[in-house]
């Protein structure tokens, strides 16, 4: 299977210390890749991880139990919530 050709339409620049550049160059060399390819791939992976982590809700065990309890045995609706539900049902009927 032939790899898809990547169309590059944007430019990305960064200023780094000589030490960082040396480490990045060495890592790219070890993988047989260009510095640009290595950096773009690493940045994409880091971006995906950051987005995924932002979408995950982490709860302590105690909070997990409280959340499950609230779902299984919800508090009764307040009068204002009952009115809001009725209004929603009227508007979406």
JSON list of C-alpha atoms in Angstrom, two decimals:
[
{"chain": "A", "resi": 1, "resn": "UNK", "atom": "CA", "xyz": [0.00, 0.00, 0.00]},
{"chain": "A", "resi": 2, "resn": "UNK", "atom": "CA", "xyz": [1.45, 3.34, -1.04]},
{"chain": "A", "resi": 3, "resn": "UNK", "atom": "CA", "xyz": [1.56, 6.08, 1.59]},
{"chain": "A", "resi": 4, "resn": "UNK", "atom": "CA", "xyz": [-0.64, 9.04, 0.84]},
{"chain": "A", "resi": 5, "resn": "UNK", "atom": "CA", "xyz": [1.24, 12.13, -0.21]},
{"chain": "A", "resi": 6, "resn": "UNK", "atom": "CA", "xyz": [0.84, 14.92, 2.32]},
{"chain": "A", "resi": 7, "resn": "UNK", "atom": "CA", "xyz": [-0.07, 18.31, 0.92]},
{"chain": "A", "resi": 8, "resn": "UNK", "atom": "CA", "xyz": [1.66, 20.97, 2.95]},
{"chain": "A", "resi": 9, "resn": "UNK", "atom": "CA", "xyz": [0.02, 24.35, 2.75]},
{"chain": "A", "resi": 10, "resn": "UNK", "atom": "CA", "xyz": [1.06, 26.05, 6.00]},
{"chain": "A", "resi": 11, "resn": "UNK", "atom": "CA", "xyz": [4.34, 26.98, 7.60]},
{"chain": "A", "resi": 12, "resn": "UNK", "atom": "CA", "xyz": [5.27, 26.62, 11.26]},
{"chain": "A", "resi": 13, "resn": "UNK", "atom": "CA", "xyz": [8.31, 28.19, 12.88]},
{"chain": "A", "resi": 14, "resn": "UNK", "atom": "CA", "xyz": [9.75, 28.00, 16.39]},
{"chain": "A", "resi": 15, "resn": "UNK", "atom": "CA", "xyz": [12.81, 29.39, 18.08]},
{"chain": "A", "resi": 16, "resn": "UNK", "atom": "CA", "xyz": [14.58, 26.88, 20.29]},
{"chain": "A", "resi": 17, "resn": "UNK", "atom": "CA", "xyz": [17.82, 26.74, 22.19]},
{"chain": "A", "resi": 18, "resn": "UNK", "atom": "CA", "xyz": [20.78, 25.00, 20.56]},
{"chain": "A", "resi": 19, "resn": "UNK", "atom": "CA", "xyz": [20.47, 22.23, 23.16]},
{"chain": "A", "resi": 20, "resn": "UNK", "atom": "CA", "xyz": [16.84, 21.53, 22.25]},
{"chain": "A", "resi": 21, "resn": "UNK", "atom": "CA", "xyz": [17.68, 21.56, 18.54]},
{"chain": "A", "resi": 22, "resn": "UNK", "atom": "CA", "xyz": [20.51, 19.09, 19.12]},
{"chain": "A", "resi": 23, "resn": "UNK", "atom": "CA", "xyz": [18.22, 16.69, 20.97]},
{"chain": "A", "resi": 24, "resn": "UNK", "atom": "CA", "xyz": [15.50, 16.97, 18.31]},
{"chain": "A", "resi": 25, "resn": "UNK", "atom": "CA", "xyz": [18.04, 16.44, 15.50]},
{"chain": "A", "resi": 26, "resn": "UNK", "atom": "CA", "xyz": [19.43, 13.36, 17.26]},
{"chain": "A", "resi": 27, "resn": "UNK", "atom": "CA", "xyz": [15.97, 11.88, 17.79]},
{"chain": "A", "resi": 28, "resn": "UNK", "atom": "CA", "xyz": [15.03, 12.52, 14.16]},
{"chain": "A", "resi": 29, "resn": "UNK", "atom": "CA", "xyz": [18.29, 10.91, 12.98]},
{"chain": "A", "resi": 30, "resn": "UNK", "atom": "CA", "xyz": [17.64, 7.84, 15.13]},
{"chain": "A", "resi": 31, "resn": "UNK", "atom": "CA", "xyz": [14.27, 7.41, 13.43]},
{"chain": "A", "resi": 32, "resn": "UNK", "atom": "CA", "xyz": [15.63, 8.15, 9.95]},
{"chain": "A", "resi": 33, "resn": "UNK", "atom": "CA", "xyz": [13.39, 11.19, 9.55]},
{"chain": "A", "resi": 34, "resn": "UNK", "atom": "CA", "xyz": [13.88, 14.85, 8.82]},
{"chain": "A", "resi": 35, "resn": "UNK", "atom": "CA", "xyz": [13.76, 17.29, 11.72]},
{"chain": "A", "resi": 36, "resn": "UNK", "atom": "CA", "xyz": [10.68, 18.88, 10.18]},
{"chain": "A", "resi": 37, "resn": "UNK", "atom": "CA", "xyz": [8.85, 15.55, 9.86]},
{"chain": "A", "resi": 38, "resn": "UNK", "atom": "CA", "xyz": [9.85, 14.55, 13.40]},
{"chain": "A", "resi": 39, "resn": "UNK", "atom": "CA", "xyz": [8.69, 17.86, 14.92]},
{"chain": "A", "resi": 40, "resn": "UNK", "atom": "CA", "xyz": [5.40, 17.96, 13.02]},
{"chain": "A", "resi": 41, "resn": "UNK", "atom": "CA", "xyz": [4.60, 14.37, 13.99]},
{"chain": "A", "resi": 42, "resn": "UNK", "atom": "CA", "xyz": [5.49, 14.97, 17.65]},
{"chain": "A", "resi": 43, "resn": "UNK", "atom": "CA", "xyz": [3.44, 18.19, 17.75]},
{"chain": "A", "resi": 44, "resn": "UNK", "atom": "CA", "xyz": [0.43, 16.46, 16.17]},
{"chain": "A", "resi": 45, "resn": "UNK", "atom": "CA", "xyz": [0.64, 13.60, 18.69]},
{"chain": "A", "resi": 46, "resn": "UNK", "atom": "CA", "xyz": [0.95, 16.03, 21.60]},
{"chain": "A", "resi": 47, "resn": "UNK", "atom": "CA", "xyz": [-2.00, 18.07, 20.31]},
{"chain": "A", "resi": 48, "resn": "UNK", "atom": "CA", "xyz": [-4.19, 14.95, 20.03]},
{"chain": "A", "resi": 49, "resn": "UNK", "atom": "CA", "xyz": [-3.25, 13.93, 23.59]},
{"chain": "A", "resi": 50, "resn": "UNK", "atom": "CA", "xyz": [-4.01, 17.42, 24.93]},
{"chain": "A", "resi": 51, "resn": "UNK", "atom": "CA", "xyz": [-7.40, 17.48, 23.23]},
{"chain": "A", "resi": 52, "resn": "UNK", "atom": "CA", "xyz": [-8.25, 13.98, 24.44]},
{"chain": "A", "resi": 53, "resn": "UNK", "atom": "CA", "xyz": [-7.22, 14.78, 28.01]},
{"chain": "A", "resi": 54, "resn": "UNK", "atom": "CA", "xyz": [-9.35, 17.93, 27.96]},
{"chain": "A", "resi": 55, "resn": "UNK", "atom": "CA", "xyz": [-12.38, 15.86, 26.99]},
{"chain": "A", "resi": 56, "resn": "UNK", "atom": "CA", "xyz": [-11.98, 13.27, 29.76]},
{"chain": "A", "resi": 57, "resn": "UNK", "atom": "CA", "xyz": [-13.60, 13.91, 33.11]},
{"chain": "A", "resi": 58, "resn": "UNK", "atom": "CA", "xyz": [-11.62, 12.44, 35.98]},
{"chain": "A", "resi": 59, "resn": "UNK", "atom": "CA", "xyz": [-13.37, 11.85, 39.28]},
{"chain": "A", "resi": 60, "resn": "UNK", "atom": "CA", "xyz": [-12.13, 10.53, 42.59]},
{"chain": "A", "resi": 61, "resn": "UNK", "atom": "CA", "xyz": [-13.72, 7.27, 43.77]},
{"chain": "A", "resi": 62, "resn": "UNK", "atom": "CA", "xyz": [-15.88, 9.24, 46.21]},
{"chain": "A", "resi": 63, "resn": "UNK", "atom": "CA", "xyz": [-17.03, 11.59, 43.43]},
{"chain": "A", "resi": 64, "resn": "UNK", "atom": "CA", "xyz": [-17.76, 8.61, 41.17]},
{"chain": "A", "resi": 65, "resn": "UNK", "atom": "CA", "xyz": [-20.07, 7.18, 43.84]},
{"chain": "A", "resi": 66, "resn": "UNK", "atom": "CA", "xyz": [-21.77, 10.55, 44.35]},
{"chain": "A", "resi": 67, "resn": "UNK", "atom": "CA", "xyz": [-22.25, 10.93, 40.58]},
{"chain": "A", "resi": 68, "resn": "UNK", "atom": "CA", "xyz": [-23.73, 7.44, 40.23]},
{"chain": "A", "resi": 69, "resn": "UNK", "atom": "CA", "xyz": [-26.00, 8.05, 43.23]},
{"chain": "A", "resi": 70, "resn": "UNK", "atom": "CA", "xyz": [-27.24, 11.31, 41.71]},
{"chain": "A", "resi": 71, "resn": "UNK", "atom": "CA", "xyz": [-28.05, 9.50, 38.45]},
{"chain": "A", "resi": 72, "resn": "UNK", "atom": "CA", "xyz": [-29.78, 6.60, 40.15]},
{"chain": "A", "resi": 73, "resn": "UNK", "atom": "CA", "xyz": [-31.64, 8.64, 42.79]},
{"chain": "A", "resi": 74, "resn": "UNK", "atom": "CA", "xyz": [-31.99, 12.22, 41.54]},
{"chain": "A", "resi": 75, "resn": "UNK", "atom": "CA", "xyz": [-33.25, 15.00, 43.78]},
{"chain": "A", "resi": 76, "resn": "UNK", "atom": "CA", "xyz": [-36.84, 16.04, 43.06]},
{"chain": "A", "resi": 77, "resn": "UNK", "atom": "CA", "xyz": [-37.23, 18.91, 40.61]},
{"chain": "A", "resi": 78, "resn": "UNK", "atom": "CA", "xyz": [-37.67, 22.38, 42.01]},
{"chain": "A", "resi": 79, "resn": "UNK", "atom": "CA", "xyz": [-40.74, 24.34, 40.86]},
{"chain": "A", "resi": 80, "resn": "UNK", "atom": "CA", "xyz": [-38.59, 26.43, 38.51]},
{"chain": "A", "resi": 81, "resn": "UNK", "atom": "CA", "xyz": [-37.10, 23.27, 36.97]},
{"chain": "A", "resi": 82, "resn": "UNK", "atom": "CA", "xyz": [-40.60, 21.83, 36.50]},
{"chain": "A", "resi": 83, "resn": "UNK", "atom": "CA", "xyz": [-41.60, 25.02, 34.67]},
{"chain": "A", "resi": 84, "resn": "UNK", "atom": "CA", "xyz": [-38.46, 24.83, 32.53]},
{"chain": "A", "resi": 85, "resn": "UNK", "atom": "CA", "xyz": [-39.21, 21.20, 31.59]},
{"chain": "A", "resi": 86, "resn": "UNK", "atom": "CA", "xyz": [-42.80, 22.08, 30.73]},
{"chain": "A", "resi": 87, "resn": "UNK", "atom": "CA", "xyz": [-41.63, 25.03, 28.60]},
{"chain": "A", "resi": 88, "resn": "UNK", "atom": "CA", "xyz": [-39.07, 22.83, 26.84]},
{"chain": "A", "resi": 89, "resn": "UNK", "atom": "CA", "xyz": [-41.68, 20.17, 26.10]},
{"chain": "A", "resi": 90, "resn": "UNK", "atom": "CA", "xyz": [-44.08, 22.81, 24.72]},
{"chain": "A", "resi": 91, "resn": "UNK", "atom": "CA", "xyz": [-41.41, 24.28, 22.46]},
{"chain": "A", "resi": 92, "resn": "UNK", "atom": "CA", "xyz": [-40.16, 20.93, 21.21]},
{"chain": "A", "resi": 93, "resn": "UNK", "atom": "CA", "xyz": [-43.49, 19.13, 20.79]}
]
